[in-house]
PDB file of C-alpha atoms and ligand atoms in Angstrom:
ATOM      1  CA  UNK Q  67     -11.163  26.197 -13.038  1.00 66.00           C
ATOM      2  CA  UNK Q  68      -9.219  22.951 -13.804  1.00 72.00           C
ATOM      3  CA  UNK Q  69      -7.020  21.038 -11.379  1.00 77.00           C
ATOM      4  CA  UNK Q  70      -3.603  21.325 -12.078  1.00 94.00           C
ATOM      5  CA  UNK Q  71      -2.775  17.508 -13.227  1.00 96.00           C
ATOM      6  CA  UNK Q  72       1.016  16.483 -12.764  1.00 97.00           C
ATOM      7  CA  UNK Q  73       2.855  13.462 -14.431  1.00 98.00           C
ATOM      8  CA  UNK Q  74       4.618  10.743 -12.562  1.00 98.00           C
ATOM      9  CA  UNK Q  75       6.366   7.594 -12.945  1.00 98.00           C
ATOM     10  CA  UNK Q  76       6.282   5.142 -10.776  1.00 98.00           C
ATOM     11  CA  UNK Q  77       6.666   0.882 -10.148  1.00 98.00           C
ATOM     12  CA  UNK Q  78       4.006  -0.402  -8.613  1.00 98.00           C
ATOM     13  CA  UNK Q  79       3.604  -4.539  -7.354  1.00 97.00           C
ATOM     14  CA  UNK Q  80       6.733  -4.673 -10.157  1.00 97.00           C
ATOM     15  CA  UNK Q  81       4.823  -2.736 -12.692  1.00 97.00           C
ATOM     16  CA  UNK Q  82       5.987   0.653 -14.184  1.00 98.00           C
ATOM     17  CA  UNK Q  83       3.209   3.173 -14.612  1.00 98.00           C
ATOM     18  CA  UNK Q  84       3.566   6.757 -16.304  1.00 98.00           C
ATOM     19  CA  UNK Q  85       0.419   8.337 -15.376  1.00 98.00           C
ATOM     20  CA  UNK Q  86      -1.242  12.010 -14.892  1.00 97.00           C
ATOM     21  CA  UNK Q  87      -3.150  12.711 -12.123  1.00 97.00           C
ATOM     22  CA  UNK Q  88      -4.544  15.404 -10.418  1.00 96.00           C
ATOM     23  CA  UNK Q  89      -1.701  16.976  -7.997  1.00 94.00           C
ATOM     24  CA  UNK Q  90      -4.294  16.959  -5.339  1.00 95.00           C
ATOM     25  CA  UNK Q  91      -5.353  13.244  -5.180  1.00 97.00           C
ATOM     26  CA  UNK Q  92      -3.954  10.996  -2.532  1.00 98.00           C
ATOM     27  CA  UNK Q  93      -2.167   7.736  -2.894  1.00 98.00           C
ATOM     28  CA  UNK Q  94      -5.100   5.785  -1.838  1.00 98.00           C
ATOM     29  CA  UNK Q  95      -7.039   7.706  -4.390  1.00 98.00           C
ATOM     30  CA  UNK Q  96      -4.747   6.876  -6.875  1.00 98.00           C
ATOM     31  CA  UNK Q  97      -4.390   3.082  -5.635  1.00 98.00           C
ATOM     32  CA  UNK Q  98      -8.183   2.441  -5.507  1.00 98.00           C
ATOM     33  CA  UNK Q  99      -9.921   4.581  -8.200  1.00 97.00           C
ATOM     34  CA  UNK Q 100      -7.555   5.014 -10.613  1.00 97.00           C
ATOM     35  CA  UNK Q 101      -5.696   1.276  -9.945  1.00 98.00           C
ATOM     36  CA  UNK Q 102      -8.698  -0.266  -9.164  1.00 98.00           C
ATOM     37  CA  UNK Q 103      -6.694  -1.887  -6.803  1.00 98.00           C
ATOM     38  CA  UNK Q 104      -9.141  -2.122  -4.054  1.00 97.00           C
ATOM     39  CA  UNK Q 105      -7.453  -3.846  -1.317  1.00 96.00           C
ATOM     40  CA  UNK Q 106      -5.669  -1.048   0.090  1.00 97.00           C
ATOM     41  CA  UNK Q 107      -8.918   0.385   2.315  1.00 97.00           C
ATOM     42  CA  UNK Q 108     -10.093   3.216   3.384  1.00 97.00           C
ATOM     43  CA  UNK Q 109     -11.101   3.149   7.005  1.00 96.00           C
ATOM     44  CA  UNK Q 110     -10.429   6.501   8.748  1.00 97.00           C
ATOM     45  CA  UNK Q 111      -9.097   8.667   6.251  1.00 97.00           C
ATOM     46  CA  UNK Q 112      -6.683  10.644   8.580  1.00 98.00           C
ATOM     47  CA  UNK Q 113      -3.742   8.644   9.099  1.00 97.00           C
ATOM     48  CA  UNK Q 114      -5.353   7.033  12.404  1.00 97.00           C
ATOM     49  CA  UNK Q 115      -6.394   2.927  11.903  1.00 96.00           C
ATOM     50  CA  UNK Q 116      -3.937   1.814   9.550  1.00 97.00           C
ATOM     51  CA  UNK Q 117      -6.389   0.527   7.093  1.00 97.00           C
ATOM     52  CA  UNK Q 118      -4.877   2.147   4.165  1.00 98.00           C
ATOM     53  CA  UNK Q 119      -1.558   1.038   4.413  1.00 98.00           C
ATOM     54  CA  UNK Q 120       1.358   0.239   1.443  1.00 98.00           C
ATOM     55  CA  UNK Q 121       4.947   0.306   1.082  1.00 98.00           C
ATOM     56  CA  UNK Q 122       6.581   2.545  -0.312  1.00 98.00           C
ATOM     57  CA  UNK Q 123      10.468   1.930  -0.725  1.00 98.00           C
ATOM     58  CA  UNK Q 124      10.244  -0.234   1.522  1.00 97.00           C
ATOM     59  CA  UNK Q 125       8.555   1.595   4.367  1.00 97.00           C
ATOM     60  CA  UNK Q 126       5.023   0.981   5.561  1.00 98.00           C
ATOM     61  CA  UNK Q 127       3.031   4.295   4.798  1.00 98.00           C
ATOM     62  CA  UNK Q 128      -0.663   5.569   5.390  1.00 98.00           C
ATOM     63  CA  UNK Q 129      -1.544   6.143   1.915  1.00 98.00           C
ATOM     64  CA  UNK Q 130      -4.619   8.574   2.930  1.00 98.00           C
ATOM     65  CA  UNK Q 131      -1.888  10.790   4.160  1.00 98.00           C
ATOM     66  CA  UNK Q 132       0.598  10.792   0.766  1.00 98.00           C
ATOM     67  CA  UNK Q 133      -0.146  12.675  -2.530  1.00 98.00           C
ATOM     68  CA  UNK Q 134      -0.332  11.041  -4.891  1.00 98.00           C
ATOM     69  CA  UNK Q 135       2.177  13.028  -6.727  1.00 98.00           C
ATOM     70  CA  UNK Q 136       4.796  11.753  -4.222  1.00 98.00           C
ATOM     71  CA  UNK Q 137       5.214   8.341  -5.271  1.00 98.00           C
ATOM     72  CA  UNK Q 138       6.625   9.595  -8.369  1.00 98.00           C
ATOM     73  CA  UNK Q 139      10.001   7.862  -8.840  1.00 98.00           C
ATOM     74  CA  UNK Q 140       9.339   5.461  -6.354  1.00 98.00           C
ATOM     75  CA  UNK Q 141       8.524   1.441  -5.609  1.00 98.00           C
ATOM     76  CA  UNK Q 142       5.355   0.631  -4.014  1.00 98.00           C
ATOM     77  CA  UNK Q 143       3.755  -2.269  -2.968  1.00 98.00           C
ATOM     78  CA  UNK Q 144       0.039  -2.701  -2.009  1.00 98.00           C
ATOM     79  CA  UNK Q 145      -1.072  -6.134  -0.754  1.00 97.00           C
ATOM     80  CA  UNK Q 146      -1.977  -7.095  -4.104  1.00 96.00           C
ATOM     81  CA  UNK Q 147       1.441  -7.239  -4.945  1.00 96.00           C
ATOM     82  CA  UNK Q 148       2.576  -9.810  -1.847  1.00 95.00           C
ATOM     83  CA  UNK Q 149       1.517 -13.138  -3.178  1.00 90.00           C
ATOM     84  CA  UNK Q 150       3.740 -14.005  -5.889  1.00 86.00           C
ATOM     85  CA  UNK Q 151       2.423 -16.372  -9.247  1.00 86.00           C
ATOM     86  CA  UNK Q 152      -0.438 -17.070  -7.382  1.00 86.00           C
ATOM     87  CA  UNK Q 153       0.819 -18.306  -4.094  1.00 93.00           C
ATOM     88  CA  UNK Q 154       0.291 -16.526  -1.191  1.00 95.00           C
ATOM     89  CA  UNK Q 155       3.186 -14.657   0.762  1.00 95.00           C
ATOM     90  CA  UNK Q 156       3.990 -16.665   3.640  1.00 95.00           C
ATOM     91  CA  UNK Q 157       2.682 -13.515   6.020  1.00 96.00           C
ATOM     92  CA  UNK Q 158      -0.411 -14.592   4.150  1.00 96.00           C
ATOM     93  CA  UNK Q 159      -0.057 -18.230   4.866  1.00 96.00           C
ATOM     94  CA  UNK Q 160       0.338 -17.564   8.578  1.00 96.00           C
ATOM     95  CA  UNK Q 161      -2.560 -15.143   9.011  1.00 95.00           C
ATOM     96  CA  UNK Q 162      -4.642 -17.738   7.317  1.00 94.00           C
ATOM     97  CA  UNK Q 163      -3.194 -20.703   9.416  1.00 96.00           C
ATOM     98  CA  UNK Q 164      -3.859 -18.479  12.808  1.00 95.00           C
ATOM     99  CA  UNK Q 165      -7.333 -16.893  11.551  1.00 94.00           C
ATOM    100  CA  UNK Q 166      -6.111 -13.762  12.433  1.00 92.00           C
ATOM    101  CA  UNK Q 167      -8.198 -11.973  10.257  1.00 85.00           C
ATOM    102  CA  UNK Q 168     -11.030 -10.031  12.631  1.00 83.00           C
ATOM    103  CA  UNK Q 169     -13.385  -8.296  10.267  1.00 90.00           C
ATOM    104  CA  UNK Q 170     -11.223  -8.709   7.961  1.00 90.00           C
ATOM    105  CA  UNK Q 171     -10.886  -5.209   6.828  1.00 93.00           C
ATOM    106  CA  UNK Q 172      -8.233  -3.822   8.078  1.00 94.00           C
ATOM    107  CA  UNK Q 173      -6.150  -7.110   7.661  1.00 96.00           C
ATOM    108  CA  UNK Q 174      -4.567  -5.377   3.784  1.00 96.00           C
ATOM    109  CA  UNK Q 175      -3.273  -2.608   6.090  1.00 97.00           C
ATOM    110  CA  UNK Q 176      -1.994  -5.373   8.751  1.00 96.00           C
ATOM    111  CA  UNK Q 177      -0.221  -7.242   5.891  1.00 97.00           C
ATOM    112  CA  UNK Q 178       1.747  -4.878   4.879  1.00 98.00           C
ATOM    113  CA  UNK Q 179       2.914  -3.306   7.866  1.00 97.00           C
ATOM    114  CA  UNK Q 180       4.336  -6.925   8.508  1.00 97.00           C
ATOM    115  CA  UNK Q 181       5.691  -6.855   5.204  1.00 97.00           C
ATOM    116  CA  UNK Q 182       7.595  -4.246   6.156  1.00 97.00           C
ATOM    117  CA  UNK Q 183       8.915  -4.897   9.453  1.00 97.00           C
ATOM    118  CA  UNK Q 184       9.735  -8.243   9.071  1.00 96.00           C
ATOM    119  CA  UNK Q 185      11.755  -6.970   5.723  1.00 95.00           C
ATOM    120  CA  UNK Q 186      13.630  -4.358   7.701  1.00 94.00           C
ATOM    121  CA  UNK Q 187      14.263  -6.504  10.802  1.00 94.00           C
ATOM    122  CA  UNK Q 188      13.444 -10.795  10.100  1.00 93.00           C
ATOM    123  CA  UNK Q 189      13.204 -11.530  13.957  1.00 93.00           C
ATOM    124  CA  UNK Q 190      11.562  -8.639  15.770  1.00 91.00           C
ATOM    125  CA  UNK Q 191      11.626  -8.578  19.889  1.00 90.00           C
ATOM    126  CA  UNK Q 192       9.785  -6.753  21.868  1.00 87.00           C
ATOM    127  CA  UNK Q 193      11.949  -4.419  23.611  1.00 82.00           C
TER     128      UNK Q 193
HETATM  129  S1  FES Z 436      -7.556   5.221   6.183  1.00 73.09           S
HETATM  130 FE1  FES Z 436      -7.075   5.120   8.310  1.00 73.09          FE
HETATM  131  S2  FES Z 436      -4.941   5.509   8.357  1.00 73.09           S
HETATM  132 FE2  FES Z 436      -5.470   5.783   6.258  1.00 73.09          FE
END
């Protein structure tokens, strides 16, 4: 039996794609096989380390969690899309400057979540 395949349209790091996929795939799936954008990782696979994580309308998501098919119609951005004309986001800048970087692995997933806080709210406090 065939998968059922499904059509969506979608801007991704400022690029519009019109692509069918297989309605089962996930995001991260879609983001690292069919992309070959490989920085979004896949650590856990169940929504749990954070690994995988993008933006998507400006909200930091697990992309292991979201079909694929649910991005249709909207923005996303995976770490690849941060630095702009070659210079790196200033996030970027000061994860470099601190070394805060661990294994390094997760640090995509770490990126963006910062991304997206610091869009949503510029000067976070703990509460
Ligand atoms: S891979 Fe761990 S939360 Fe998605």
């Amino acid at each position: 039996m065939k998968a059922k395949s499904v059509t969506i349209q979608f801007t991704i790091n400022g690029e519009k794609k019109q692509l069918d996929i297989p309605a089962g795939i996930t995001a991260l799936e879609l983001i690292r096989d069919r992309l070959a954008l490989k920085g979004t990782k896949e650590g856990c696979g169940i929504g749990e380390c954070g690994a995988c994580t993008i933006v998507v309308d400006g909200r930091a998501v697990n992309a292991c969690l979201m079909f694929a098919a649910q991005l249709d119609g909207r923005e996303v951005l995976t770490v690849e899309g941060l630095a702009q004309s070659g210079d790196l986001h200033p996030i970027q800048e000061a994860f470099a400057e601190k070394h805060a970087v661990q294994c390094g692995f997760c640090t995509p997933g770490v990126l963006m979540s910062t991304s997206a806080l610091l869009a949503r709210a510029p000067a976070p406090q703990p509460r």
